[in-house]
Coordinates of C-alpha atoms in Angstrom, one line a residue:
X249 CA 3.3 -77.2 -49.4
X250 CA 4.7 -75.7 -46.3
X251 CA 6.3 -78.9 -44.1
X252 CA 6.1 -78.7 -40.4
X253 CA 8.9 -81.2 -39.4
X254 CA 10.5 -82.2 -35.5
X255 CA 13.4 -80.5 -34.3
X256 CA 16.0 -82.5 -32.0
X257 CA 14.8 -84.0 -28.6
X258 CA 18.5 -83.1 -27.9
X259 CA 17.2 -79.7 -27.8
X260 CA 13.9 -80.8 -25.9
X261 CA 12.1 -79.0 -28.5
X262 CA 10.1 -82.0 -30.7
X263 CA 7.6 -80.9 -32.6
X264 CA 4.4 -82.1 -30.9
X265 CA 5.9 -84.1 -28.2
X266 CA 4.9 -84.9 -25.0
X267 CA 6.5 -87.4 -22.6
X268 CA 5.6 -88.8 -18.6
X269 CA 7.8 -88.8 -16.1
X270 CA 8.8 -91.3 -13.4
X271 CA 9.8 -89.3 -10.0
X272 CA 12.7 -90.9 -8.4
X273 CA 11.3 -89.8 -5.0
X274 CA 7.6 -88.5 -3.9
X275 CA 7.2 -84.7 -4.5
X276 CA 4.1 -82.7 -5.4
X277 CA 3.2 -82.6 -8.6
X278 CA 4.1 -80.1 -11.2
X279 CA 1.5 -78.8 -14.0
X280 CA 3.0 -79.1 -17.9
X281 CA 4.8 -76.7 -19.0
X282 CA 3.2 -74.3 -21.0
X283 CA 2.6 -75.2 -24.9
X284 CA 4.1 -72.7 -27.0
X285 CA 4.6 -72.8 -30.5
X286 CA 8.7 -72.5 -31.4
X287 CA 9.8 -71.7 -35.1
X288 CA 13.2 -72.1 -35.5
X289 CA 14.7 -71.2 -39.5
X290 CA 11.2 -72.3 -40.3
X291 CA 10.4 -75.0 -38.1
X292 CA 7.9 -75.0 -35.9
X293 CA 8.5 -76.8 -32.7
X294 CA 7.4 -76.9 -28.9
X295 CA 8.5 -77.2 -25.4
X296 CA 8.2 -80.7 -24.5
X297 CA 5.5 -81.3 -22.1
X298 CA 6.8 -83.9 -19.1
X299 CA 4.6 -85.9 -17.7
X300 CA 4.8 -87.3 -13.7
X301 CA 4.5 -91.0 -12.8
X302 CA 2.7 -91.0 -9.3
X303 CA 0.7 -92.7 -6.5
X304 CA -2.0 -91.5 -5.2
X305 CA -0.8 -90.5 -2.0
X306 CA 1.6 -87.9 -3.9
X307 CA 0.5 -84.6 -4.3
X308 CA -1.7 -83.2 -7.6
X309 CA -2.8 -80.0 -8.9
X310 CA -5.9 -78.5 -8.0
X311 CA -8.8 -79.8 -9.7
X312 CA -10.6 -77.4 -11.9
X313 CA -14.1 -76.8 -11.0
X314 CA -15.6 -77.3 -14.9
X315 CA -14.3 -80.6 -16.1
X316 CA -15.9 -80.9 -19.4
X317 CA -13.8 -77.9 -20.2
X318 CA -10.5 -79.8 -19.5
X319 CA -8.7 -80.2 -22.7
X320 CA -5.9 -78.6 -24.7
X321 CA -4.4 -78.7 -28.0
X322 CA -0.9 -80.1 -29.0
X323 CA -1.3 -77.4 -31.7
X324 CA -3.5 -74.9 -31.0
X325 CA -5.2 -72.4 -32.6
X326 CA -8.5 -71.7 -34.7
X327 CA -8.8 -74.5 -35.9
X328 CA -6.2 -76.6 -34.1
X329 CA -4.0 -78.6 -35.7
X330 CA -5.1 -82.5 -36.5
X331 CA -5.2 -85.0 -38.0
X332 CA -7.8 -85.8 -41.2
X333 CA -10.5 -87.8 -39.0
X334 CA -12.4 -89.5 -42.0
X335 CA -8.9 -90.5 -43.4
X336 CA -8.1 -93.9 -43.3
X337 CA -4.7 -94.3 -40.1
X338 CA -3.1 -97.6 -39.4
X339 CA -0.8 -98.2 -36.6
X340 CA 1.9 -100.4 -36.2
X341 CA 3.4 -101.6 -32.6
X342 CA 6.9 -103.0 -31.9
X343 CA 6.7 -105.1 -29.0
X344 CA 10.4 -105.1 -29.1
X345 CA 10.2 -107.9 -26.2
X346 CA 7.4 -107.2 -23.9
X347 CA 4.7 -109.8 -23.8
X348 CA 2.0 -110.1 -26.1
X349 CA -0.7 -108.8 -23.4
X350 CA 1.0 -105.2 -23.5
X351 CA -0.4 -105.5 -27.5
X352 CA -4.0 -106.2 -26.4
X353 CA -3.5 -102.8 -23.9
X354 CA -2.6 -100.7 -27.1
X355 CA -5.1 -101.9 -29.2
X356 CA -7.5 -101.2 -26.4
X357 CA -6.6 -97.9 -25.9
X358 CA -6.4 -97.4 -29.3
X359 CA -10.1 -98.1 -30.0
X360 CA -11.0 -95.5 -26.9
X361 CA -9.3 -92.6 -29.1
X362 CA -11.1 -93.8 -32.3
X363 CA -14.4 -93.9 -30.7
X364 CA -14.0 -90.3 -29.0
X365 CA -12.6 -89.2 -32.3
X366 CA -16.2 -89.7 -33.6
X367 CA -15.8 -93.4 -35.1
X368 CA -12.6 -92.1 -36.7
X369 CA -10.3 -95.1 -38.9
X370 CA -7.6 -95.8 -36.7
X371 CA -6.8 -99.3 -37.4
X372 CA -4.0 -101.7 -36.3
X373 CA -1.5 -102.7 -39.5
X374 CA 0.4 -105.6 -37.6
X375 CA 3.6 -105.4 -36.1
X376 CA 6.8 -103.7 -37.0
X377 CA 10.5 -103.5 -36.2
X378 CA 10.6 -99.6 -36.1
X379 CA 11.9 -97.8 -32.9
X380 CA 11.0 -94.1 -33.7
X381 CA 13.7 -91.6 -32.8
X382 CA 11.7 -88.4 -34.1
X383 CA 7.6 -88.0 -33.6
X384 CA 7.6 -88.1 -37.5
X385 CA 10.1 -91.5 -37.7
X386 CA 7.9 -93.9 -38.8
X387 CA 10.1 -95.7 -40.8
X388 CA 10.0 -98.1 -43.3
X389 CA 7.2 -99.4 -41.3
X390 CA 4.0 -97.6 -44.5
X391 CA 1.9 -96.9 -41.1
X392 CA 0.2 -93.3 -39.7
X393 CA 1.9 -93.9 -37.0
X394 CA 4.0 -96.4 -35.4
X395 CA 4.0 -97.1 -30.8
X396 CA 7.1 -98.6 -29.6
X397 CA 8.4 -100.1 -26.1
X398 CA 12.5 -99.0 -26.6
X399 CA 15.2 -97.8 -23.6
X400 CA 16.8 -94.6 -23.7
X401 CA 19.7 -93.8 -25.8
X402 CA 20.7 -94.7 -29.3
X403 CA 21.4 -98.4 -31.0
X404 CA 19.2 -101.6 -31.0
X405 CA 16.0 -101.5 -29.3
X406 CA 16.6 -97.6 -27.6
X407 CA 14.8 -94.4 -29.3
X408 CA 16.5 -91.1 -29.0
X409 CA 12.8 -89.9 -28.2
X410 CA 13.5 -90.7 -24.5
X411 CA 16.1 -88.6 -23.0
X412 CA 16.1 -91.1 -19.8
X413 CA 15.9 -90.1 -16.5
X414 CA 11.7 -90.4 -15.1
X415 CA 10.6 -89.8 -18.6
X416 CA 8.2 -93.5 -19.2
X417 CA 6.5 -92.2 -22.6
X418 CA 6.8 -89.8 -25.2
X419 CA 4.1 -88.7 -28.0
X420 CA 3.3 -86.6 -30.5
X421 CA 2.7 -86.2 -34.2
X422 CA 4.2 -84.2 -37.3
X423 CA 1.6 -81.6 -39.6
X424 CA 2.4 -80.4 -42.6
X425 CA -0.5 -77.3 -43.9
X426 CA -2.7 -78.5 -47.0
X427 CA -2.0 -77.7 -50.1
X428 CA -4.0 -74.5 -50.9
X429 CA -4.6 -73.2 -47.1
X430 CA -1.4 -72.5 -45.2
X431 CA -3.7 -72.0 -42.2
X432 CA -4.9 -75.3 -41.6
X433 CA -2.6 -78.4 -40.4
X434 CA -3.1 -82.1 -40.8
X435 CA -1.1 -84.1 -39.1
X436 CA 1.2 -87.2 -41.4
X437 CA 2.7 -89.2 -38.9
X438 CA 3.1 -89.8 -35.6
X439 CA 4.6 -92.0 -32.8
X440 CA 4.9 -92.8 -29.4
X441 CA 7.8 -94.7 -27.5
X442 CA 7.0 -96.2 -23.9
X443 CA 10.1 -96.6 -21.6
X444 CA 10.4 -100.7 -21.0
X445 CA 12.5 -100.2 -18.1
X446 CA 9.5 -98.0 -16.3
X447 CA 6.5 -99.8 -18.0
X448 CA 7.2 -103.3 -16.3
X449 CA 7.2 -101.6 -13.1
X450 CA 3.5 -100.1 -13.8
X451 CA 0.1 -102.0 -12.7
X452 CA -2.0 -102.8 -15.3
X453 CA -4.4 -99.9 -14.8
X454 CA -1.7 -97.6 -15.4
X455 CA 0.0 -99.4 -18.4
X456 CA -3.5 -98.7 -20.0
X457 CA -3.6 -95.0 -18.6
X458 CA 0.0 -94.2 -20.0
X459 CA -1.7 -95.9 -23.8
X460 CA -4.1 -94.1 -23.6
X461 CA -2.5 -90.5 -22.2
X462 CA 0.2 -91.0 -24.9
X463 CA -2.1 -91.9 -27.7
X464 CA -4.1 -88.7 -26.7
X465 CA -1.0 -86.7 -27.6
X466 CA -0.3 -88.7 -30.8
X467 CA -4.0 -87.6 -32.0
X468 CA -3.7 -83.8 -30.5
X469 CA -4.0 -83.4 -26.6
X470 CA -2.0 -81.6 -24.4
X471 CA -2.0 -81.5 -20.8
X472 CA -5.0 -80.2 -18.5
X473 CA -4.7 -79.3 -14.9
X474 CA -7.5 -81.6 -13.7
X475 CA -6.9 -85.3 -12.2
X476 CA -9.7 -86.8 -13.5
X477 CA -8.0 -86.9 -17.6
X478 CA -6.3 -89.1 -18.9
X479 CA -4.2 -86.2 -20.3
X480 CA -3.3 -84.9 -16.2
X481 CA -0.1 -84.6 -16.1
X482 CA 0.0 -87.1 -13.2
X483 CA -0.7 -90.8 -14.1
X484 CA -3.4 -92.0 -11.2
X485 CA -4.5 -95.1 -13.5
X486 CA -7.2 -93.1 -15.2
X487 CA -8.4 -95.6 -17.7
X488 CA -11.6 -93.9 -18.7
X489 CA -12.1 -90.3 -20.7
X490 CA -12.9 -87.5 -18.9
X491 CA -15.8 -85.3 -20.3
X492 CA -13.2 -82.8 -20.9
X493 CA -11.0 -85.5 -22.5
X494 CA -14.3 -86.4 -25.1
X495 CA -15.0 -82.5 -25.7
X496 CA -11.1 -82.0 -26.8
X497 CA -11.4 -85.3 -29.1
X498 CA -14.6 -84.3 -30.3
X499 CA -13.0 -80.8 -31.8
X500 CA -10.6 -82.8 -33.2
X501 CA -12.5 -85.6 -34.6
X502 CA -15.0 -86.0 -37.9
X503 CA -17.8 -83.9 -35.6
X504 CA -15.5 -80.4 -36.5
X505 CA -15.1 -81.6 -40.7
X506 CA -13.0 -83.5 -42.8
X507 CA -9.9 -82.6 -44.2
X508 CA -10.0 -84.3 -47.5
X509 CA -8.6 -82.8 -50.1
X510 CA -10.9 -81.6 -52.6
X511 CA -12.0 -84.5 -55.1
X512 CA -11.4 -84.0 -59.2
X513 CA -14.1 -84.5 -61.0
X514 CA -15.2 -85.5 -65.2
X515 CA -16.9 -83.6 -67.2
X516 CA -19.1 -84.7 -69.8
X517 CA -19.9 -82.1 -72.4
X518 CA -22.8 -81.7 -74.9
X519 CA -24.2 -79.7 -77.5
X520 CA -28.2 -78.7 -77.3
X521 CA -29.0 -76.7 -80.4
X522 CA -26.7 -73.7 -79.6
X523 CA -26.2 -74.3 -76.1
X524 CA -23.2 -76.1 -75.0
X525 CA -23.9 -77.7 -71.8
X526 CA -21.0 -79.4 -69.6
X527 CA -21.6 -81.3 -66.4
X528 CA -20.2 -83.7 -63.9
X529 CA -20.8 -86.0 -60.8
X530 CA -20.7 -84.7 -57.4
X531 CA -17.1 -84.3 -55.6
X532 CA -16.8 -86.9 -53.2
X533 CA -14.5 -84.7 -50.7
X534 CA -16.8 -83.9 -47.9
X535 CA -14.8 -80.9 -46.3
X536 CA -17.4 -78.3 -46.8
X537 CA -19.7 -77.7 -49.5
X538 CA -17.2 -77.7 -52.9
X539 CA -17.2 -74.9 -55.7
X540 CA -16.6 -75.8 -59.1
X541 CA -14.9 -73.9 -62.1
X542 CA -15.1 -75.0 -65.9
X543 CA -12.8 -74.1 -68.7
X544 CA -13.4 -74.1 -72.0
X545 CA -10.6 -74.0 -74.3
X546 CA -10.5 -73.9 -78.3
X547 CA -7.5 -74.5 -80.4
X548 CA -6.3 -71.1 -80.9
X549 CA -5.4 -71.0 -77.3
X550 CA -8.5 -69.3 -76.4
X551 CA -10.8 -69.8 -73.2
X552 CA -13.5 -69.2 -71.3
X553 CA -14.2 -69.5 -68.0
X554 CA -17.5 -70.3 -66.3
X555 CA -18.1 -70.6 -62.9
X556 CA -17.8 -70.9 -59.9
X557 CA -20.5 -72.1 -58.8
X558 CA -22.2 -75.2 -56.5
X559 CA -24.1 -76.7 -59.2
X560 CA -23.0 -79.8 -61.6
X561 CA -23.1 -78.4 -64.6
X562 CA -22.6 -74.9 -66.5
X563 CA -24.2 -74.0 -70.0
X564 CA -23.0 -71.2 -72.5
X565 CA -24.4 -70.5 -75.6
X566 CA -22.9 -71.4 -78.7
X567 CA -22.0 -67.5 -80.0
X568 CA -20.7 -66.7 -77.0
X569 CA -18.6 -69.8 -76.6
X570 CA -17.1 -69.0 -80.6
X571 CA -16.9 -65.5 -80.3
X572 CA -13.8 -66.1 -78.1
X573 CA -11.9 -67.6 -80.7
X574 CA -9.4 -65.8 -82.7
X575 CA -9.0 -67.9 -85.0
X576 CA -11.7 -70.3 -86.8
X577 CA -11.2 -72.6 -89.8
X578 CA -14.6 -73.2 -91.3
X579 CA -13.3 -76.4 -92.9
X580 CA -11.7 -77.7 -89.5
X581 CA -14.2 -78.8 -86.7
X582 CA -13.8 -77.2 -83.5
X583 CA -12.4 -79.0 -80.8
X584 CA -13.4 -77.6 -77.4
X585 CA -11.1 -78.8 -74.4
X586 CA -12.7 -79.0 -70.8
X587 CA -12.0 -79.2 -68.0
X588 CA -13.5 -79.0 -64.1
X589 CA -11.7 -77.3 -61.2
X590 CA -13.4 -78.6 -57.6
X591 CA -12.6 -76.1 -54.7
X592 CA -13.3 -76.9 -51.3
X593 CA -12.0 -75.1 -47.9
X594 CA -9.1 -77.9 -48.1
X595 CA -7.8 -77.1 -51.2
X596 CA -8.4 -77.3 -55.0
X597 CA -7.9 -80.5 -57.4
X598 CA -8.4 -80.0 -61.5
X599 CA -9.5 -82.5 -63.7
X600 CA -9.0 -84.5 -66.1
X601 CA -9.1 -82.5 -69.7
X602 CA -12.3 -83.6 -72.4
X603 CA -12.1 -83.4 -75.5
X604 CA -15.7 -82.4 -77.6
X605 CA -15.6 -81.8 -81.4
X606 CA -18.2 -79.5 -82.9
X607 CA -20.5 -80.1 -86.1
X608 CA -18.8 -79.2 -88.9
X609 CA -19.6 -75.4 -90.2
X610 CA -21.8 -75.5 -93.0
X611 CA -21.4 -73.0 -95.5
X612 CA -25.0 -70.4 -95.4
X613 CA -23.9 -67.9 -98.0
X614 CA -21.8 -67.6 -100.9
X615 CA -19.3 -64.4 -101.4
X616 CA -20.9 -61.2 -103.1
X617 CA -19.6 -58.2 -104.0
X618 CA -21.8 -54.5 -104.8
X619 CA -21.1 -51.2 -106.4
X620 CA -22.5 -47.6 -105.5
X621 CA -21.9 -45.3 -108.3
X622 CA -23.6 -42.1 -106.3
X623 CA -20.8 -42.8 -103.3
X624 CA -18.0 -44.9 -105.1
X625 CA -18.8 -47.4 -101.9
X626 CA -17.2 -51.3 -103.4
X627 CA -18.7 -53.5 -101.1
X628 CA -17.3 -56.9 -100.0
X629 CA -18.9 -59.5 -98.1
X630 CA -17.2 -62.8 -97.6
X631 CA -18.8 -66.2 -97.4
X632 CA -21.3 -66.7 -94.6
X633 CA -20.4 -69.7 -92.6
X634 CA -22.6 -71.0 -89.7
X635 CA -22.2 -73.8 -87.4
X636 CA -25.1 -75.2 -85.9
X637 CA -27.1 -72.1 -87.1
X638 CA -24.5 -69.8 -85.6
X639 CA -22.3 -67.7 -87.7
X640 CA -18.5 -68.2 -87.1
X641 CA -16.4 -65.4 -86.4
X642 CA -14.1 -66.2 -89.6
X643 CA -11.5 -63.2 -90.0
X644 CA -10.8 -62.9 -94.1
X645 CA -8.1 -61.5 -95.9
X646 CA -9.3 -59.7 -100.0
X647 CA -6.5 -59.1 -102.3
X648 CA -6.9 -58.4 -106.5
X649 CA -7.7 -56.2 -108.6
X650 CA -9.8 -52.8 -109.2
X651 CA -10.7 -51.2 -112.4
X652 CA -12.4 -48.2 -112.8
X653 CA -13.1 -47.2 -116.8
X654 CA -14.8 -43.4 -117.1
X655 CA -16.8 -41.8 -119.9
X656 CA -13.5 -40.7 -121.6
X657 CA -12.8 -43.5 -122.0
X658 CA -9.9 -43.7 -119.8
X659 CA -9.8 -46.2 -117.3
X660 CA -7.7 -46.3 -113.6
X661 CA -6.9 -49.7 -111.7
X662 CA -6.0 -50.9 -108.3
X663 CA -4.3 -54.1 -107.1
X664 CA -3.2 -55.6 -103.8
X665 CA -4.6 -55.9 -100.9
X666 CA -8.1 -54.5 -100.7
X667 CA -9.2 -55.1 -97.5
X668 CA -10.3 -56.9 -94.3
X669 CA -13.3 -58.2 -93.1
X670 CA -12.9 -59.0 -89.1
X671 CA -15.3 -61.7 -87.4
X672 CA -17.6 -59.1 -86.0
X673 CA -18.1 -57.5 -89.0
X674 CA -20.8 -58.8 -92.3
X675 CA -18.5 -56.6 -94.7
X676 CA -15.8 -54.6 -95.9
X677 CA -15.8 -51.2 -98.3
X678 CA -13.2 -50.3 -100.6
X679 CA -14.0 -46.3 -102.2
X680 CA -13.5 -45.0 -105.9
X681 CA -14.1 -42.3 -107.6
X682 CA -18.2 -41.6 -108.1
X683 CA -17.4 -41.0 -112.0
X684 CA -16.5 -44.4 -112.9
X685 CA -19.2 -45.6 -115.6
X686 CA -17.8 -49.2 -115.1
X687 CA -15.6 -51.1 -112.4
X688 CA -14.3 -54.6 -113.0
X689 CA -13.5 -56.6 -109.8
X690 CA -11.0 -59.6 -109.4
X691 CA -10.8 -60.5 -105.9
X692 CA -9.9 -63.4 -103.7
X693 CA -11.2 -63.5 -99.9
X694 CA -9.4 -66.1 -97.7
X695 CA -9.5 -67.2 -93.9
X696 CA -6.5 -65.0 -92.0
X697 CA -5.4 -68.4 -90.3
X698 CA -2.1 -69.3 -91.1
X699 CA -3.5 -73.1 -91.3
X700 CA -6.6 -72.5 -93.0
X701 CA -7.7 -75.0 -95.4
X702 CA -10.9 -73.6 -96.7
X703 CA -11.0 -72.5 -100.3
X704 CA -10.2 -69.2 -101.1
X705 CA -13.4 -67.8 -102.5
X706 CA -13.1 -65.9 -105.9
X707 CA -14.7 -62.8 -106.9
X708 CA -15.2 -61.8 -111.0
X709 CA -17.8 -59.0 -111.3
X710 CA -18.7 -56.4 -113.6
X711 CA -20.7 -53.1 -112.2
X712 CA -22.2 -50.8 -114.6
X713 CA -23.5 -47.3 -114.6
X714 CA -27.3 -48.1 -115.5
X715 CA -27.6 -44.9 -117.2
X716 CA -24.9 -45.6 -119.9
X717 CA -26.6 -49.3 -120.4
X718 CA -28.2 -49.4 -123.9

């Protein structure tokens, strides 16, 4: 899993960070510095965005003529980075001194970014004593992201997130990609630290407006060149979304997909006559239609895979199914593992392995053996074992003896290993000579599986030329 972590403030290079500036004397305003995407020995950062504390008599940027086209992306690109909107995300604040009224603010503007993030779960966790110094810090504090009031500089109560100065806020969040799709980021944690020294100063319109403009970078906004955002790059005391504001949320939020991983799923197999059937309940992971994969594996080490496909549940026959084993034991049932792999355009979750046991083979047909005297041709066949009506590919091993007496009277015999008969095949032919009058047979066939436990079948026959019979 690729991590996309913060580089140092120091360096003014946090990953996904943007702050607000207090000017120390009127000036016109300045537009945000452009968002570009730094990776630095595999770390992606990007320029810090400043934002401008104003009045209205200072000067702003032109306003664009299409406002529900003003928004941009912390991290952009196709599709931007983000967090997972149907995911549950708690916040925590640390008041760290400032009265309990600047808490109601938060949580107000917190609710405004959940709502324009489609009804996404952004839910308040309590308080916490957490000052983040990174956009990823959010301590021991367990939440999605933790807000903060804190002072410049480093020790109790400050946050190395604000490098002083006019800067009243930073935000931003962390992303790591998902685990199968290095294209896609979802954000992990995020934070926001408003400067108290500044904030106090602020009406109460603009205490909301700097919430809510640094909770917009928090959940993915950058700046926008037109006054009427909350994401301007001049704090006015907007306290309501722009349209532009709700379409950048919106392509953010649960209206442009989850990013749930995808869900593991049970099987539950069965046997149907000689179809083997294996299916399972619905993935609950909503990011896209999920595939599905199913494998079957048998003792020997075997498999087969089915799939994939969108449907919940697969079927194989039963001959197919066996005849990719390589080794069967007709006195040992076979135990089929499965096992479901759920793919969706998030990434892809196996699950758990089940175990289904076979009917026990039945024996169909006994051993037989058959003598040619025109060709010489000793035919072989090995017991027929079936399971569920379906013959086993069994692989058998024949060893003993061969005797072939002629009309001389003079008789020539063979011994050892006589032959094999491989599971795609009924029979196995040993030749003689096509003078023999009699042949005597003393054979054993046995399963070639080096734990076999079915008997080893014997073979004691007598062929005779029917001509010399009295």
């Amino acid at each position: 899993m690729r991590l996309i972590r913060v580089l140092s403030l120091a360096g003014l290079s946090a990953a996904t960070a943007a702050g607000l500036l207090v000017p120390s004397a009127p000036a016109t305003a300045a537009t945000a510095p452009a968002h570009r995407p730094v990776p630095v020995a595999g770390i992606h950062g990007i320029d810090v965005p400043r934002v401008r504390i104003a009045t209205p008599r200072e000067g702003v940027a032109p306003q664009v003529t299409a406002p529900s086209s003003a928004y941009r992306f912390l991290i952009p690109g196709n599709p931007p980075g983000r967090w997972n909107p149907c995911a549950r995300l708690t916040y925590k604040v640390n008041l760290n001194g400032m009265p309990s009224a600047e808490l109601t603010r938060v949580k107000a503007a917190a609710a405004v970014i959940a709502s324009a993030l489609g009804g996404a779960r952004i839910e308040y966790a309590g308080t916490t004593t957490t000052i983040p110094q990174r956009t990823d810090d959010v301590g021991s504090s367990r939440a999605s992201v933790v807000l903060a009031f804190a002072t410049p500089g480093t020790g109790k109560g400050k946050s190395r997130m604000l490098p002083g100065g006019s800067t009243a806020g930073m935000g931003g969040f962390a992303l790591q990609s998902v685990p199968d799709n290095y294209r896609i980021l979802r954000g992990y944690a995020g934070a926001a630290v408003f400067d108290k020294n500044h904030v106090v100063k602020m009406t109460a319109a603009k205490r909301s407006s700097l919430y809510l403009h640094e909770l917009g970078h928090v959940f993915g906004l950058d700046h926008v060149n037109y006054k009427g955002s909350v994401m301007y790059p001049v704090i006015l005391g907007v306290t309501r979304l722009s349209p532009g504001d709700r379409t950048g949320f919106q392509k953010l939020g649960r209206t442009a997909g989850c990013l749930n991983d995808a869900s593991p799923v049970t099987p539950v197999p069965a046997l149907s006559g000689t179809t083997f059937k294996v299916s399972w309940p619905a993935a609950s992971a909503t990011s896209g239609r999920p595939t599905y994969r199913t494998t079957l594996s048998l003792p020997d080490g075997s498999s087969l895979n089915l799939g994939p496909t969108t449907a919940t549940s697969v079927s194989v026959s039963l001959s197919r199914l066996l005849s990719e084993a390589r080794e069967v034991d007709p006195a040992t049932p076979v135990k089929v593992t499965v096992q479901v792999t759920t793919t969706n355009p998030i990434s892809t979750k196996a699950g758990p392995r089940v175990s289904f046991t076979l009917p026990k083979a039945v024996e169909a047909s006994a051993a037989s053996a058959g003598f040619d005297f025109a060709t010489g041709s000793l035919v072989m066949t090995p017991p027929r074992w079936t399971l569920s009506g379906v013959r086993l590919p069994v692989e058998w091993s024949i060893s003993g003896s061969v005797k072939c007496t002629r009309p001389d009277g003079a008789w020539t015999s063979w011994s050892g290993h006589l032959g094999w008969v491989w599971s795609d095949e009924p029979n196995t032919t040993y030749t003689l000579p096509t003078d023999c009058i009699s042949v005597d047979l003393a054979a054993d066939m046995k399963v070639e599986t080096a734990a076999s436990r079915t008997p080893v079948s014997h073979l004691t026959q007598t062929f005779d030329r029917p001509d010399t019979t009295g």
